[in-house]
PDB file of C-alpha atoms in Angstrom:
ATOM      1  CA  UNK Z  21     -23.352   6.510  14.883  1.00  0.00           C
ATOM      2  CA  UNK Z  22     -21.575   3.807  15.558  1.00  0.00           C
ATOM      3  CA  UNK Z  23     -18.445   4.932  17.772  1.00  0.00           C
ATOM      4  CA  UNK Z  24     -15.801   4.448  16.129  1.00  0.00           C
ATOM      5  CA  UNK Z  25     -12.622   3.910  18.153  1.00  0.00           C
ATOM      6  CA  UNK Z  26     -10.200   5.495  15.391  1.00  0.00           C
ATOM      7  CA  UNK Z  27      -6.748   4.502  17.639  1.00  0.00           C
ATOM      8  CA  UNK Z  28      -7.900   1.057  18.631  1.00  0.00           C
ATOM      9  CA  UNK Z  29      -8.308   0.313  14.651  1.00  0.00           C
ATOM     10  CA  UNK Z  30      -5.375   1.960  12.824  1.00  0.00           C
ATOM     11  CA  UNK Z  31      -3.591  -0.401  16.199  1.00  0.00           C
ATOM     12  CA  UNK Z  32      -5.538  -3.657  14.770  1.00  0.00           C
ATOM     13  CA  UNK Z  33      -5.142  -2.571  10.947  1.00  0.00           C
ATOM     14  CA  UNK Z  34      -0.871  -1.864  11.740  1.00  0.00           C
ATOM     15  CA  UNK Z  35      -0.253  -5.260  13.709  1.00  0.00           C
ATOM     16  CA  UNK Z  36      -2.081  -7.086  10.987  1.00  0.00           C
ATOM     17  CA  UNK Z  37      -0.605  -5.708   8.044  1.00  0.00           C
ATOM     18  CA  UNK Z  38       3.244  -6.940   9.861  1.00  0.00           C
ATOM     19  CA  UNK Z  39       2.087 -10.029  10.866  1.00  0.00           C
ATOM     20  CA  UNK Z  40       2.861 -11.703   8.300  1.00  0.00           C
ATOM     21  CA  UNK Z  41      -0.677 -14.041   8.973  1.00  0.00           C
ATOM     22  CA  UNK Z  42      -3.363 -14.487   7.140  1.00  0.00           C
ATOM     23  CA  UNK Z  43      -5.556 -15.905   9.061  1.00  0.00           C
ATOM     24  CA  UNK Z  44      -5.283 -12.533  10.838  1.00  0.00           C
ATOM     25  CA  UNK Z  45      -6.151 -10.585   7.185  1.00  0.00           C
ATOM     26  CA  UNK Z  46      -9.160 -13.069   7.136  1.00  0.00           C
ATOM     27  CA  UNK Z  47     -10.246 -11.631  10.577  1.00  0.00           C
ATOM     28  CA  UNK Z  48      -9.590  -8.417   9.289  1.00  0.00           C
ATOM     29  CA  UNK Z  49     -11.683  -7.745   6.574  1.00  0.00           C
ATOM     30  CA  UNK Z  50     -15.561  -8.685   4.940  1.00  0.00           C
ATOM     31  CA  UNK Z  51     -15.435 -12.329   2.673  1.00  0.00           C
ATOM     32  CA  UNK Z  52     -16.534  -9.600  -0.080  1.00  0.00           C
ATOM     33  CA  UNK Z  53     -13.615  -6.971   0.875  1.00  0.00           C
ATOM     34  CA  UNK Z  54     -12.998  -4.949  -1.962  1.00  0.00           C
ATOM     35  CA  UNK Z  55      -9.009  -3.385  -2.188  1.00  0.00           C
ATOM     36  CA  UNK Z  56      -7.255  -1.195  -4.337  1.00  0.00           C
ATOM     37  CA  UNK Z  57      -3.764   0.635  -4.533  1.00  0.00           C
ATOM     38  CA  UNK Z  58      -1.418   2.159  -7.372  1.00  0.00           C
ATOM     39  CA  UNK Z  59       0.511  -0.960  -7.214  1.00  0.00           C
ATOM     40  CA  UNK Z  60      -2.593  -3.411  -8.460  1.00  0.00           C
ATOM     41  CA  UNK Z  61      -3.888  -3.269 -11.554  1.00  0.00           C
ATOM     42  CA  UNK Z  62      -7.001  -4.532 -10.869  1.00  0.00           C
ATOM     43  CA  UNK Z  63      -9.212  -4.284  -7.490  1.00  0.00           C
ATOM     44  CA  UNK Z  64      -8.707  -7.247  -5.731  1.00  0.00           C
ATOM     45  CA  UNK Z  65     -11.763  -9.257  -4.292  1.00  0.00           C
ATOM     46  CA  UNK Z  66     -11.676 -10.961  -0.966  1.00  0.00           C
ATOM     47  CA  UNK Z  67      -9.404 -11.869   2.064  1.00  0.00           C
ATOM     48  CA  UNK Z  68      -7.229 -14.753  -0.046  1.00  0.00           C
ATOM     49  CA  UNK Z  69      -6.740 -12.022  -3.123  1.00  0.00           C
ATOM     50  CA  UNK Z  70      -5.557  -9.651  -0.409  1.00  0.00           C
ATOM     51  CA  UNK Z  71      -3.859 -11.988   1.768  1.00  0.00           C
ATOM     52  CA  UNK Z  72      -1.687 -12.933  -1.645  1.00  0.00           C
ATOM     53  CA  UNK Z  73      -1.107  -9.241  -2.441  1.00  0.00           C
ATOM     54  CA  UNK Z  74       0.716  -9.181   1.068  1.00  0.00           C
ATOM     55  CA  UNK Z  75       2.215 -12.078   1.057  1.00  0.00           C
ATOM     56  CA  UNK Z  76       4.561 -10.778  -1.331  1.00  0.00           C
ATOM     57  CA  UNK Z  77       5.499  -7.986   0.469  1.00  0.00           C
ATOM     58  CA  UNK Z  78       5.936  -9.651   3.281  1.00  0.00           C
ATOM     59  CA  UNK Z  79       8.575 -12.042   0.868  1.00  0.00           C
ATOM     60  CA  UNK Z  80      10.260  -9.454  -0.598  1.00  0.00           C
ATOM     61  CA  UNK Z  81      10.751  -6.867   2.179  1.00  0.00           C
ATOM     62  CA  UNK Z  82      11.014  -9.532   5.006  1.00  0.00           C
ATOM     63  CA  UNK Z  83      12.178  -7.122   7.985  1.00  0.00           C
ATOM     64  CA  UNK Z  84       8.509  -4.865   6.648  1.00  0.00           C
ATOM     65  CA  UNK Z  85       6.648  -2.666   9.172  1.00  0.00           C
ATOM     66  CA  UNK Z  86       4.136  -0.428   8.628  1.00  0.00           C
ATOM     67  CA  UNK Z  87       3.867   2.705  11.030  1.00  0.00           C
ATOM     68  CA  UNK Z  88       1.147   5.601  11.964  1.00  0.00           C
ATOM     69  CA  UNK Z  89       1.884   8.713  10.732  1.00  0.00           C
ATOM     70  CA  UNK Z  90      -0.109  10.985  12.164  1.00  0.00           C
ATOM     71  CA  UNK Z  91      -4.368  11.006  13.578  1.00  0.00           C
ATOM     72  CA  UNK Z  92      -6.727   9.058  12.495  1.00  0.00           C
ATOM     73  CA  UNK Z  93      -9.353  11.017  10.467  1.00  0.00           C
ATOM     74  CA  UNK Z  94     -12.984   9.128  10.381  1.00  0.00           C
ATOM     75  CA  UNK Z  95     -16.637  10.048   9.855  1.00  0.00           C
ATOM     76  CA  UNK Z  96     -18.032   8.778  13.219  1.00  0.00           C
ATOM     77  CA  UNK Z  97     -19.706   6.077  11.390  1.00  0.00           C
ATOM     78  CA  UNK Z  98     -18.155   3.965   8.274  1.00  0.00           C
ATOM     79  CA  UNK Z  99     -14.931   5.864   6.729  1.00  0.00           C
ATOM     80  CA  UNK Z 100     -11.346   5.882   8.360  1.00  0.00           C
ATOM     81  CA  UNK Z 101      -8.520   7.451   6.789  1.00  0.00           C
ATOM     82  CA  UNK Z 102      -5.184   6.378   8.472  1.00  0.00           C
ATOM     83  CA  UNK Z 103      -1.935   7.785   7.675  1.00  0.00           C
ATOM     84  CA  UNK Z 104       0.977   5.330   7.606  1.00  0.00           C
ATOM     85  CA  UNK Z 105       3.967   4.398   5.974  1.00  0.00           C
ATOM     86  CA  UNK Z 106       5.742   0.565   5.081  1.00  0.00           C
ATOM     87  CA  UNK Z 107       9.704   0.792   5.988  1.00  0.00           C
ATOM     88  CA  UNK Z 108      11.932  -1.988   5.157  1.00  0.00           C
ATOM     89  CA  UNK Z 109      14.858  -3.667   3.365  1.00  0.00           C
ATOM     90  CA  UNK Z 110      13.870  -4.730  -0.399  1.00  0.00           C
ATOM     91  CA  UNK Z 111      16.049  -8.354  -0.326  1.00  0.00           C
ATOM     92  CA  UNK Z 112      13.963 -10.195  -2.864  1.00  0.00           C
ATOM     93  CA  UNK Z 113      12.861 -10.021  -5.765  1.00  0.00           C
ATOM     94  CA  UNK Z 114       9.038  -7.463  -6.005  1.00  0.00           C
ATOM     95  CA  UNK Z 115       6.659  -7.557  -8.934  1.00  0.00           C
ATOM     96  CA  UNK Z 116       9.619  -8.001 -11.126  1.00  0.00           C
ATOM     97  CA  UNK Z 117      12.265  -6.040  -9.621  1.00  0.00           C
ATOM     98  CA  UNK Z 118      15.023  -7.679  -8.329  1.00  0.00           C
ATOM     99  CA  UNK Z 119      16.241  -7.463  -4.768  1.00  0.00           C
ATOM    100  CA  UNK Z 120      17.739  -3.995  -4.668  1.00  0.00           C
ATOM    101  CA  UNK Z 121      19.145  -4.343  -0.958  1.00  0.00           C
ATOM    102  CA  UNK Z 122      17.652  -0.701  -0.738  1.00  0.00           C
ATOM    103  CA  UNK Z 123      15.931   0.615   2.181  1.00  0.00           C
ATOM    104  CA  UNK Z 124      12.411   1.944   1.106  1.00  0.00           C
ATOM    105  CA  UNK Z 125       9.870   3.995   3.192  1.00  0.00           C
ATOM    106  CA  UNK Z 126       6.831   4.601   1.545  1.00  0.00           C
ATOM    107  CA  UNK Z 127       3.863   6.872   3.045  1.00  0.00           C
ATOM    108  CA  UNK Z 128       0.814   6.503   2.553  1.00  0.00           C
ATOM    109  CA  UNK Z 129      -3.088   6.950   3.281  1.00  0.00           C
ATOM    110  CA  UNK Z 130      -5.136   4.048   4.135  1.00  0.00           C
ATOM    111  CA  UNK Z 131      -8.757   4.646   3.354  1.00  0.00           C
ATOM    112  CA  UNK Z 132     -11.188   1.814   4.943  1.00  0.00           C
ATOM    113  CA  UNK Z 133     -14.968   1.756   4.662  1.00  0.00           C
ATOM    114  CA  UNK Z 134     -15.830  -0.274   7.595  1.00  0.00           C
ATOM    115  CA  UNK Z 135     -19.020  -3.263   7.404  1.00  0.00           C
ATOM    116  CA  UNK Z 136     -22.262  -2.136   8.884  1.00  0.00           C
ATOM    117  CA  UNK Z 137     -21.051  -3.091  12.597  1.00  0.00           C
ATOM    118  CA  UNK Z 138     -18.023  -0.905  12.012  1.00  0.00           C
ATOM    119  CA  UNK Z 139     -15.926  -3.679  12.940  1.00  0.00           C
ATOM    120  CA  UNK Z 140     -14.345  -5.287   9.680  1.00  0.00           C
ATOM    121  CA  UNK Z 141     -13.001  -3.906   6.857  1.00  0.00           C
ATOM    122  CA  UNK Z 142     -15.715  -3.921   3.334  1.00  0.00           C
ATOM    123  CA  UNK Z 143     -13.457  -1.519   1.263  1.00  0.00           C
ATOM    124  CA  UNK Z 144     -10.225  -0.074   1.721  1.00  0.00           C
ATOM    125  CA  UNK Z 145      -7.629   1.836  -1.250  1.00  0.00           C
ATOM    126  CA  UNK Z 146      -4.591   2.812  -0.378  1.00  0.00           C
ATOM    127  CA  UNK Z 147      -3.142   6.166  -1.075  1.00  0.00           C
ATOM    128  CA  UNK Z 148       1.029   6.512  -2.040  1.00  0.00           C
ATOM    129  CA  UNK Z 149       3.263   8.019  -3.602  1.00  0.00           C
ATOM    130  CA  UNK Z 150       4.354   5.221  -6.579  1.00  0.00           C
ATOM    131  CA  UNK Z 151       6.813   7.540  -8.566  1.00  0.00           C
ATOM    132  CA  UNK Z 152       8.822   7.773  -5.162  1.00  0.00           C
ATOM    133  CA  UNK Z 153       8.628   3.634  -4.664  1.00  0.00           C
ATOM    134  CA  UNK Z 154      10.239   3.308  -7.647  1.00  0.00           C
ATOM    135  CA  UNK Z 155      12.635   6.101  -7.456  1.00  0.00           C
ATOM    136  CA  UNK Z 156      14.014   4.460  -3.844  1.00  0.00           C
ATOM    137  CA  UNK Z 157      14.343   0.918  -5.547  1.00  0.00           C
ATOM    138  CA  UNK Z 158      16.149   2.169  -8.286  1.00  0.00           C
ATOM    139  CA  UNK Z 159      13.985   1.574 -11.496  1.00  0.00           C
ATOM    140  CA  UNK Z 160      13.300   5.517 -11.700  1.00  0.00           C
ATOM    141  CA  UNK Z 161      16.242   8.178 -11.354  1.00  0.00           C
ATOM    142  CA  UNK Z 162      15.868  10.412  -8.743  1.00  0.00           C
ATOM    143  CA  UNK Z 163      14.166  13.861  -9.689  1.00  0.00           C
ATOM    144  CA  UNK Z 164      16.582  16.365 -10.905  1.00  0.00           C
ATOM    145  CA  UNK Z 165      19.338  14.332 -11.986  1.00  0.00           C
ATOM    146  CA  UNK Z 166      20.705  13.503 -15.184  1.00  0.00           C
ATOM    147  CA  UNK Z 167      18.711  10.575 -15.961  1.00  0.00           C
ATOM    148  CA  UNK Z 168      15.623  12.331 -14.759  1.00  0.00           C
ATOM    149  CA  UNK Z 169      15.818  15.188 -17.294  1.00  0.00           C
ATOM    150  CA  UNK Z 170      16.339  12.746 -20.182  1.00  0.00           C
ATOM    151  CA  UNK Z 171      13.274  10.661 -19.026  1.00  0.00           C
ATOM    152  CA  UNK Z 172      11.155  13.766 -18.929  1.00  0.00           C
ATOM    153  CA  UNK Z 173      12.470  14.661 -22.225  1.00  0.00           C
ATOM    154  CA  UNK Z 174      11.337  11.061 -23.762  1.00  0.00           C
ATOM    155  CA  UNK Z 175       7.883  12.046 -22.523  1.00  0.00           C
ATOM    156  CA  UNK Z 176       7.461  15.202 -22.825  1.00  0.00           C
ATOM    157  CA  UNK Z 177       8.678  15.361 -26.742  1.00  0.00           C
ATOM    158  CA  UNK Z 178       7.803  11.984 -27.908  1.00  0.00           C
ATOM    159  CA  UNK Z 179      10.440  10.389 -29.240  1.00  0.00           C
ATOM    160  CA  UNK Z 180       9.858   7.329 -30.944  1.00  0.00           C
ATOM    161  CA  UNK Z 181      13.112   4.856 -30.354  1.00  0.00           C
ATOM    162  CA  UNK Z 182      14.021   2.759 -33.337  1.00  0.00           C
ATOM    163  CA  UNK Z 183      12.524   5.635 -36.210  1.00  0.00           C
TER     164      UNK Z 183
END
């Protein structure tokens, strides 16, 4: 067992996710850190890959923070979960999407497998809720409403458009 100091972590893993540094991602995590989410398509493979994936956070929600959410849940040894969210003001333009001006808050569940000395990040996925990213930026309707029934009804029957 290697002692894991759960708090001291999710602190280090917060103030490095809104600092906007990479050199500070580098310190973060393995050369070999492995990192996956529902807004990647593919895992992505070391600190620069992971560094660029924030970096564009970071550009389009400028004013970004992440925040705990609630206790850190570990193993004793390797595995961390830690609850969080990202809150901020969308003001550029995000995989595609235009600046929206919206605020978003989007929770989450960080899941880190730790190096052997427990002290850098090997592995990590996070956990969130994609359907409601897109539904506070605009690019899904909100559930419930018109728009929402007649996008369910475009999946859920099939309708081929332009047959």
């Amino acid at each position: 067992m290697t002692g894991i100091d759960g708090e001291a972590l999710q602190g280090r893993v917060v103030r490095t996710l809104g600092s906007r540094d990479r050199q500070a991602v580098a310190a973060l995590v393995t050369h070999d850190v492995h990192y996956e989410d529902a807004f990647v398509d593919v895992p992505l493979l070391g600190p620069d890959r992971l560094a660029d994936h924030l970096a564009i956070v970071w550009s389009a929600i400028p004013d970004v923070a992440f925040e705990t959410t609630g206790p850190v849940l570990h193993d004793g040894d390797r595995i961390v979960a830690l609850p969080m969210r990202l809150v901020g003001n969308h003001t550029a333009s995000l995989a595609g999407i235009p600046a929206t001006n919206r605020f978003v808050h989007v929770h989450g569940m960080l899941v880190l497998e730790l190096d052997a000395t427990a002290h850098r990040v090997h592995r990590a996925r996070l956990f969130s809720d994609r359907y409601a990213a897109s539904v506070q930026l605009g690019v899904l309707p909100q559930s419930g409403t018109v728009g929402d029934r007649a996008v369910r009804a475009i999946q859920g029957f099939g309708l081929l458009w332009g047959k």
